[in-house]
Coordinates of C-alpha atoms and ligand atoms in Angstrom, one line a residue:
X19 CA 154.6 113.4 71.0
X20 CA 158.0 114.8 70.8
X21 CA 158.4 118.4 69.3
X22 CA 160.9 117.2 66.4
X23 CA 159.6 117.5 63.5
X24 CA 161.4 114.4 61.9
X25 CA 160.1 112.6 65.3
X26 CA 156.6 114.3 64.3
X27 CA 156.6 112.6 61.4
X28 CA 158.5 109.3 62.5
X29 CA 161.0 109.4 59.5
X30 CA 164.6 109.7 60.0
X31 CA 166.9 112.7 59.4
X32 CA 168.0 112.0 55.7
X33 CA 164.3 111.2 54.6
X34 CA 163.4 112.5 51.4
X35 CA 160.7 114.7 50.3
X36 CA 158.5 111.6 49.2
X37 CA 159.1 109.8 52.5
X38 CA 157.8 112.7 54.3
X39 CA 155.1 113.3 52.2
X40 CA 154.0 110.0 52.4
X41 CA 154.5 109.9 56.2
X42 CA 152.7 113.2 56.5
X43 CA 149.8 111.7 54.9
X44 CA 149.7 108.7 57.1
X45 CA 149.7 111.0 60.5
X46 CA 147.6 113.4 59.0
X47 CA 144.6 110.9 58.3
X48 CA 145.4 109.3 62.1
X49 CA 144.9 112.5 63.8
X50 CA 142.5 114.6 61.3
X51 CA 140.2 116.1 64.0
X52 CA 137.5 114.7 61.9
X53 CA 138.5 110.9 62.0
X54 CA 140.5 110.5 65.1
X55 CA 139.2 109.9 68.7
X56 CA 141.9 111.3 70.1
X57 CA 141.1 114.2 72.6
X58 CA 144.5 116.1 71.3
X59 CA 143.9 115.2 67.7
X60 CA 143.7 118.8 66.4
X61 CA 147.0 119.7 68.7
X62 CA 148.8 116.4 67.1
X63 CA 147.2 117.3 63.2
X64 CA 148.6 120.9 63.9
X65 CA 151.9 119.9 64.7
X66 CA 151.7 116.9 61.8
X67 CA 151.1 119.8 59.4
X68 CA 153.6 122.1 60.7
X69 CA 156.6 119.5 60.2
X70 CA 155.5 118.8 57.2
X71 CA 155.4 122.4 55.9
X72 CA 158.6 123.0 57.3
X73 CA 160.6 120.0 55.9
X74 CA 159.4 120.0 52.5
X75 CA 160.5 123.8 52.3
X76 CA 164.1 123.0 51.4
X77 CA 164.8 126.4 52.4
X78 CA 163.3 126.0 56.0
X79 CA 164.1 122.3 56.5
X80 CA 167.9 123.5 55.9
X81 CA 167.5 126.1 58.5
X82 CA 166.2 123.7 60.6
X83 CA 168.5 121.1 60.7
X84 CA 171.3 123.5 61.3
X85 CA 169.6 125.4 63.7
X86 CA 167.7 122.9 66.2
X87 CA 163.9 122.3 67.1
X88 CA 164.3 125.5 69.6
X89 CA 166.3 128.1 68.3
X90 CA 164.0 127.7 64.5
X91 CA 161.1 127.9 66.1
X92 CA 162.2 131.3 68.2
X93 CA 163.3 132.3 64.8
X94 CA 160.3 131.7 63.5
X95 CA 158.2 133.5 65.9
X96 CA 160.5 136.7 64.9
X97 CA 159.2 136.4 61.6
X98 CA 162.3 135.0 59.7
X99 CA 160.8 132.3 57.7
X100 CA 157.5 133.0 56.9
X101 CA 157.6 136.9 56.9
X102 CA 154.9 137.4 53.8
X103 CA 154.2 134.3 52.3
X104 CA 151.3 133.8 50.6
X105 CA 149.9 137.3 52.2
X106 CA 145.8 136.3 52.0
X107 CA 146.4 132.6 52.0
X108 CA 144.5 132.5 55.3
X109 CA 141.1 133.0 55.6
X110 CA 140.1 130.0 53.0
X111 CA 138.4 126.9 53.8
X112 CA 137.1 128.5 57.3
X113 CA 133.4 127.0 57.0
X114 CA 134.4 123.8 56.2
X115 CA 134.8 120.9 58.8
X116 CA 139.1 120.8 58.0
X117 CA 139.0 124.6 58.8
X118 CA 142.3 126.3 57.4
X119 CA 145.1 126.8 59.8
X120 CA 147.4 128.9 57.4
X121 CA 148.2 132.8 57.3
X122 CA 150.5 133.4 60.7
X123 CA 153.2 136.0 59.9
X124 CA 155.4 137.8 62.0
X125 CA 156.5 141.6 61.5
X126 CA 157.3 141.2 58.6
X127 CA 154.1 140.6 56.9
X128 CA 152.8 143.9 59.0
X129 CA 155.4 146.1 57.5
X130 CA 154.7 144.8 54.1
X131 CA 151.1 146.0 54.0
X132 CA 152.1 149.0 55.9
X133 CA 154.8 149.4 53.7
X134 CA 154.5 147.6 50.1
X135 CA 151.1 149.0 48.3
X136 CA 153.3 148.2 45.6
X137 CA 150.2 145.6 43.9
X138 CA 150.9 141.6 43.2
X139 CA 154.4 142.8 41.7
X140 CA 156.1 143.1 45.0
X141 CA 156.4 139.7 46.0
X142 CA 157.0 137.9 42.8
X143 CA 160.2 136.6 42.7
X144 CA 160.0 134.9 45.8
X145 CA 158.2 131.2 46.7
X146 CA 154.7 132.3 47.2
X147 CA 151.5 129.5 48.2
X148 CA 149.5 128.8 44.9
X149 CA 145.9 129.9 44.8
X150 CA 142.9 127.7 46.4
X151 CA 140.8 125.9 43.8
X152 CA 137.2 125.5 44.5
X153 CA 135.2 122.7 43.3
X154 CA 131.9 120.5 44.3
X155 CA 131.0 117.1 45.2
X156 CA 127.9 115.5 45.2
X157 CA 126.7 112.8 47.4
X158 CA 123.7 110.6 48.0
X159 CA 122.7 110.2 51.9
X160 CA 123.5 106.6 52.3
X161 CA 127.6 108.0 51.3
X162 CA 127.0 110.5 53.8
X163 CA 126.0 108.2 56.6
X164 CA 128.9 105.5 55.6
X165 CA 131.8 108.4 54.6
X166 CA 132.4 107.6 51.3
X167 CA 136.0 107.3 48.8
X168 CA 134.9 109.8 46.1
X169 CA 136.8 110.9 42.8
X170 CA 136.3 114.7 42.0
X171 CA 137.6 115.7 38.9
X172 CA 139.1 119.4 38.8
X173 CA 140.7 121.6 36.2
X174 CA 143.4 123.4 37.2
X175 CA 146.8 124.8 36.2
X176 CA 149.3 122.8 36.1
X177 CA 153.5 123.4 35.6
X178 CA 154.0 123.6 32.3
X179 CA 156.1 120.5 31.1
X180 CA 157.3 121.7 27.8
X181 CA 159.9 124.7 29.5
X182 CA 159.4 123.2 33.0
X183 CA 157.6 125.9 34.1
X184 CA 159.7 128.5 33.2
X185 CA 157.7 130.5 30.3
X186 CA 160.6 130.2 27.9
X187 CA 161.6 126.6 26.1
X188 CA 164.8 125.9 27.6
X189 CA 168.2 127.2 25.8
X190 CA 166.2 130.8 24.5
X191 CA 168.2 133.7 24.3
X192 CA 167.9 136.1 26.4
X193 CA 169.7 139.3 27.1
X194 CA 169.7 141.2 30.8
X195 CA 166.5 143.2 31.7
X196 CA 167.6 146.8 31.2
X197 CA 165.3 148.2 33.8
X198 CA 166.4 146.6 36.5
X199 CA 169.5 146.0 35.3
X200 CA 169.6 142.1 35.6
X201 CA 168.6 142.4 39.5
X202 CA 164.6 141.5 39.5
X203 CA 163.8 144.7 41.8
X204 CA 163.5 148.3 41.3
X205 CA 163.9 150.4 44.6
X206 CA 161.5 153.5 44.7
X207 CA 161.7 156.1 47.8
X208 CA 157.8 157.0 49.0
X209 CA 156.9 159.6 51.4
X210 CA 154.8 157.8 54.5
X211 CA 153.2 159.4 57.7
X212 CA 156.7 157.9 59.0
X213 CA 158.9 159.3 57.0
X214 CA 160.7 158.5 53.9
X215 CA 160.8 155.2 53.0
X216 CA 163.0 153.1 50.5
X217 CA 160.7 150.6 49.0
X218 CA 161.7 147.5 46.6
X219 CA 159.2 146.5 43.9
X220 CA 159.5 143.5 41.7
X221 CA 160.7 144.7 38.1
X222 CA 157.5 144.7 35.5
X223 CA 159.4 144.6 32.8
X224 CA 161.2 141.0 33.2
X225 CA 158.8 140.0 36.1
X226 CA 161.7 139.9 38.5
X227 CA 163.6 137.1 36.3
X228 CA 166.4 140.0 35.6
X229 CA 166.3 138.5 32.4
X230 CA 164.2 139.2 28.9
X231 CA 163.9 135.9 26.5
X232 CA 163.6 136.0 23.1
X233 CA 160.7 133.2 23.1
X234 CA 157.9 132.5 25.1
X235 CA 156.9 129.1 25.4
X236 CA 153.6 128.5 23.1
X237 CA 152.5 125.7 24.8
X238 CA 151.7 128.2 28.0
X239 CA 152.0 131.5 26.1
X240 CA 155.2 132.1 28.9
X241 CA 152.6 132.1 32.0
X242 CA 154.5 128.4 32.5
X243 CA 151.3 126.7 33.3
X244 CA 148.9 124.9 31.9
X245 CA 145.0 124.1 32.5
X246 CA 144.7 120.2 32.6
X247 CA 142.0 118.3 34.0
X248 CA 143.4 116.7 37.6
X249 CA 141.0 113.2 39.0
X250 CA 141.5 113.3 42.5
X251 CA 140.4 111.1 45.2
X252 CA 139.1 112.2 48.3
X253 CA 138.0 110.5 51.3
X254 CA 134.3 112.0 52.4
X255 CA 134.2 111.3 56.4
X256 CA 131.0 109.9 57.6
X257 CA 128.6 112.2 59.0
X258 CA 129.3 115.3 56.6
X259 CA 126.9 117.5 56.3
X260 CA 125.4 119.4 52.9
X261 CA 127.4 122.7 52.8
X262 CA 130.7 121.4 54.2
X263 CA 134.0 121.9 52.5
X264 CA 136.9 119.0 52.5
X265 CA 139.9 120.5 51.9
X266 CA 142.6 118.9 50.0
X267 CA 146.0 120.4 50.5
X268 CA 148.3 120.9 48.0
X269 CA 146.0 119.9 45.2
X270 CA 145.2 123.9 44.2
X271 CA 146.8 125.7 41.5
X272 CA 150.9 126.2 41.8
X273 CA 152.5 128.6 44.1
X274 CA 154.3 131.0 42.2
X275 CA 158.2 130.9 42.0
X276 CA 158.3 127.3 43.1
X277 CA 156.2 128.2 45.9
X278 CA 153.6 125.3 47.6
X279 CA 150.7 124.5 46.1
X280 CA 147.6 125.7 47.0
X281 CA 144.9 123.8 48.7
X282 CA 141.6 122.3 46.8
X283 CA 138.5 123.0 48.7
X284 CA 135.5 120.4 48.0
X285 CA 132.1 121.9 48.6
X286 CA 130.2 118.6 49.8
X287 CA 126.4 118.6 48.6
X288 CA 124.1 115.9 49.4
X289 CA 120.9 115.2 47.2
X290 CA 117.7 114.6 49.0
X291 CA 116.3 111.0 50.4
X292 CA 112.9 109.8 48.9
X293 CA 112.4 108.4 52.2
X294 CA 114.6 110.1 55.1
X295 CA 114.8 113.9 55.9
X296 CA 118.1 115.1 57.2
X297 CA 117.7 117.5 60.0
X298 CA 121.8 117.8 61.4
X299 CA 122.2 114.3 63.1
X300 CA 118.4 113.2 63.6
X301 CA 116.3 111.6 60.3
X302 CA 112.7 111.5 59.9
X303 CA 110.6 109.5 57.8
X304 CA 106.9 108.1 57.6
X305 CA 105.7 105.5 58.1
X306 CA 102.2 103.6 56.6
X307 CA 100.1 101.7 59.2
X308 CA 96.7 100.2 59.0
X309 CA 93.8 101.2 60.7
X310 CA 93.9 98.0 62.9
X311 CA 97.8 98.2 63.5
X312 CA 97.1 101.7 65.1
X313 CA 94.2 100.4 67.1
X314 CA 95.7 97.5 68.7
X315 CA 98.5 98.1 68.4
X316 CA 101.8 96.1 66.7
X317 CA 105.4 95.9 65.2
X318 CA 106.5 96.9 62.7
X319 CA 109.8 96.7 60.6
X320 CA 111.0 100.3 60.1
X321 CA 113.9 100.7 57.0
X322 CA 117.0 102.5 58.1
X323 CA 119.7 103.8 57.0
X324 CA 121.9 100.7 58.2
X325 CA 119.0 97.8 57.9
X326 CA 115.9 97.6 59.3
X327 CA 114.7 97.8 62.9
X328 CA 111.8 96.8 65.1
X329 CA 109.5 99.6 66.4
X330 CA 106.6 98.5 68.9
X331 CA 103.4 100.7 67.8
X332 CA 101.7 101.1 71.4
X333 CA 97.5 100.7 71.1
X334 CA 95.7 103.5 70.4
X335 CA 98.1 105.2 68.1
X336 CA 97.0 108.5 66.5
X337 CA 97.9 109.4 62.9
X338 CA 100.6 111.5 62.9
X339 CA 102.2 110.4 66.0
X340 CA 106.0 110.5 66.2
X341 CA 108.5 107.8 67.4
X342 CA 111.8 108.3 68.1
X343 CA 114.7 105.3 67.4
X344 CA 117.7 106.4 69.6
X345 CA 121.0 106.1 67.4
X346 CA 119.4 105.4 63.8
X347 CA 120.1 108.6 62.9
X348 CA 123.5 110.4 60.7
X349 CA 126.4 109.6 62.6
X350 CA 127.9 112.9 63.9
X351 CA 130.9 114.5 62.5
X352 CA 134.2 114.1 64.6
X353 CA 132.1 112.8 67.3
X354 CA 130.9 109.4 68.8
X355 CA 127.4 108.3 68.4
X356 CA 124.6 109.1 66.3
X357 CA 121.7 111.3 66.3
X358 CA 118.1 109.7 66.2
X359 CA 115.5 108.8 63.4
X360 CA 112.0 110.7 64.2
X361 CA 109.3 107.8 62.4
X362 CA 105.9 109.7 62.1
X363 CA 103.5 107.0 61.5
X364 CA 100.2 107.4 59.3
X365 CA 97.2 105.8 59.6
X366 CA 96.4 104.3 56.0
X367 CA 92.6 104.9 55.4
X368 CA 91.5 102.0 53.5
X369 CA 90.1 102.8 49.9
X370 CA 89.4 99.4 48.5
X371 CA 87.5 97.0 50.9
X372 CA 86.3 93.5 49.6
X373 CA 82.6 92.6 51.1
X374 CA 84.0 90.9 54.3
X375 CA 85.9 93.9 55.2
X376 CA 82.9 96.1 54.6
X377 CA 80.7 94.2 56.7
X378 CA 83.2 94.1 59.6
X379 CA 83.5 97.4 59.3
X380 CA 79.9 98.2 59.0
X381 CA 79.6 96.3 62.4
X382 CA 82.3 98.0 64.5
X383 CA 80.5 101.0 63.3
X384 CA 77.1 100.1 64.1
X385 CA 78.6 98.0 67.4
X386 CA 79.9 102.1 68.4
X387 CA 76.3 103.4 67.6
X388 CA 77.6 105.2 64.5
X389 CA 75.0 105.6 61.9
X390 CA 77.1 105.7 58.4
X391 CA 74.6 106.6 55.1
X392 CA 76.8 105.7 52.0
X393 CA 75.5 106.6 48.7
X394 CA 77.0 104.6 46.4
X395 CA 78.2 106.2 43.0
X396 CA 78.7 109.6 44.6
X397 CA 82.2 109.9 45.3
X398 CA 82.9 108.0 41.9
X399 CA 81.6 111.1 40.6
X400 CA 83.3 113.8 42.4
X401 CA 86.5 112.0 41.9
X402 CA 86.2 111.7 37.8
X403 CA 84.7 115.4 37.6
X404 CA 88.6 116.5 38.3
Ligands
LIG25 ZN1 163.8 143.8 35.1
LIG26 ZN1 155.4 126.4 29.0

């Protein structure tokens, strides 16, 4: 895979931000680490994600048309770009199977904790990631073990419509923000271990707009979102296990100053199996047998999760013996194969004979030298006394 991004991506240099989109999504799903086979799938997914970050920045992708593949990434590395964004974006999504990847910075982002202690005001005028949303999915095992197409249904802020996001409806008056005079920043000089420092914080008063409207938009009360309920579909690979978190980029809350989204994290639960226990890749059930299956032995059908098998039941079996069905277990997560299903059979006492079954039984009894005294009535007793 070449380094370009556009190449990355396989769209051509005048693609649009839909095109890239849509092509990110389409080399993201064939390389997720999750889904692909590909020995360099998480290398390829990186680099898929990088592109895509970086050419629907309009900022960035400018710089990195005029600039080259090389001499942006070099920048990059210096910290020119991505110096501070987001700040604690990182650090989400780590347990989950999609594991974030975001939260590099450069210099910059050391200064500015060094540095800033200013609070959240510092960095609002400038693109920032929106925040993660959390939400949860249920599943039943038999979605689990095929993957699964799922709709989650999430409520999250949303741009506001009616001023576009901006807080005011558009065409307010508005005069210039006398504390800052109209620039968005006040610059404060702080005494560090390192000397003095000149620091810039973002203006309270206007919020680092500059500007103070008359109106605030009342359909957002001027945050410039809205809380609307979002249906989403996500894709639940096979194999997932209860506890695991999909991530869903871009679907979290909006990033602040026309910043990215923020990602949606899916906690994936899965509801217990009357019949199969889930213990990572292997199942176990149990399995019924008669008395005379377990003594001479037999096969039987056993219900998986994909159809039903043959298992040979040797003679002699013991209650409570466990088989084990290579490869009819969960199939594993980002991997080939499948883990096993553990059948533990039980040996069904029987508790309603008719006459012929008594006597046989009478007779294998007698035929081992047992000597059996039933008193008829007495456990019809004990059993109604409860
Ligand atoms: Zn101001
Ligand atoms: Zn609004």
């Amino acid at each position: 895979m070449s380094e370009d991004f556009y190449d990355v991506l396989g769209v051509s240099r005048d693609a649009d931000e839909d095109e890239i989109k849509d092509a990110y999504r389409e080399k993201a799903t064939e390389y997720h680490p999750d889904v692909s086979d590909d020995p360099n799938a998480e290398e390829k997914f990186k680099k898929v994600k990088k592109a895509k970050e970086v050419l629907t920045d309009d900022e960035k992708r400018q710089a990195y048309d005029q600039m080259g593949h090389d001499r942006f990434e070099q920048a990059e590395k210096r910290g020119g770009f991505d110096g501070g964004r987001g700040g604690g974006a990182g650090g989400m999504g780590g347990q989950g199977p999609f594991g974030g990847m975001g939260g590099q910075g450069g210099m910059g982002d050391i200064f500015e904790q060094f540095f800033g202690g200013g609070g959240r005001g510092r960095q609002s005028n400038r693109p920032q990631k929106g925040q993660d949303l959390r939400t949860r999915l249920t599943i039943d095992l038999e979605d689990a073990y095929e993957g699964v197409q799922k709709q989650v249904s999430v409520r999250r802020p949303e741009r506001c419509d009616d001023c576009d996001g901006e807080g005011h409806p558009p065409g307010t008056d508005s005069h210039t923000c006398q504390e800052c005079n109209g620039r968005g920043q006040v610059t404060q000089v702080q005494q560090t271990p390192l000397g003095r420092v000149q620091q810039t914080q973002t203006c309270r008063q206007c919020g680092g707009e500059g500007e103070i409207y008359a109106e605030t938009c009342s359909t957002c009360g001027g945050d410039g979102t809205v809380r609307r309920e979002a249906t989403l579909s996500v894709e639940v690979p096979a194999g997932i296990q209860s506890g695991q978190s999909l991530q869903m980029e871009g679907e979290g809350a909006p990033g602040p100053n026309g910043g990215p989204n923020g990602d949606l994290l899916i906690e994936v639960e899965i509801e217990d199996h009357p019949d199969f226990e889930r213990d990572g890749d292997d199942l176990r059930r149990q399995e019924p047998i008669s008395f005379p299956q377990a003594t001479f032995g037999d096969t039987v059908e056993i219900p998986t999760l994909d159809g039903t098998v043959e298992m040979d039941i040797p003679a002699g079996t013991q209650s409570g013996e466990t088989f084990r069905l290579q490869g009819k277990g969960m199939p594993r997560l980002r991997r080939r194969g499948q883990g096993d299903l553990y059948v533990q059979v039980q040996v069904v006492t029987p508790s309603d004979l008719n006459d012929e079954q008594k006597e046989a039984l009478e007779q294998f009894a007698e035929a081992g030298g047992e000597e059996i005294s039933v008193e008829e009535g007495f456990f019809e007793k004990i059993k109604n006394s409860f």
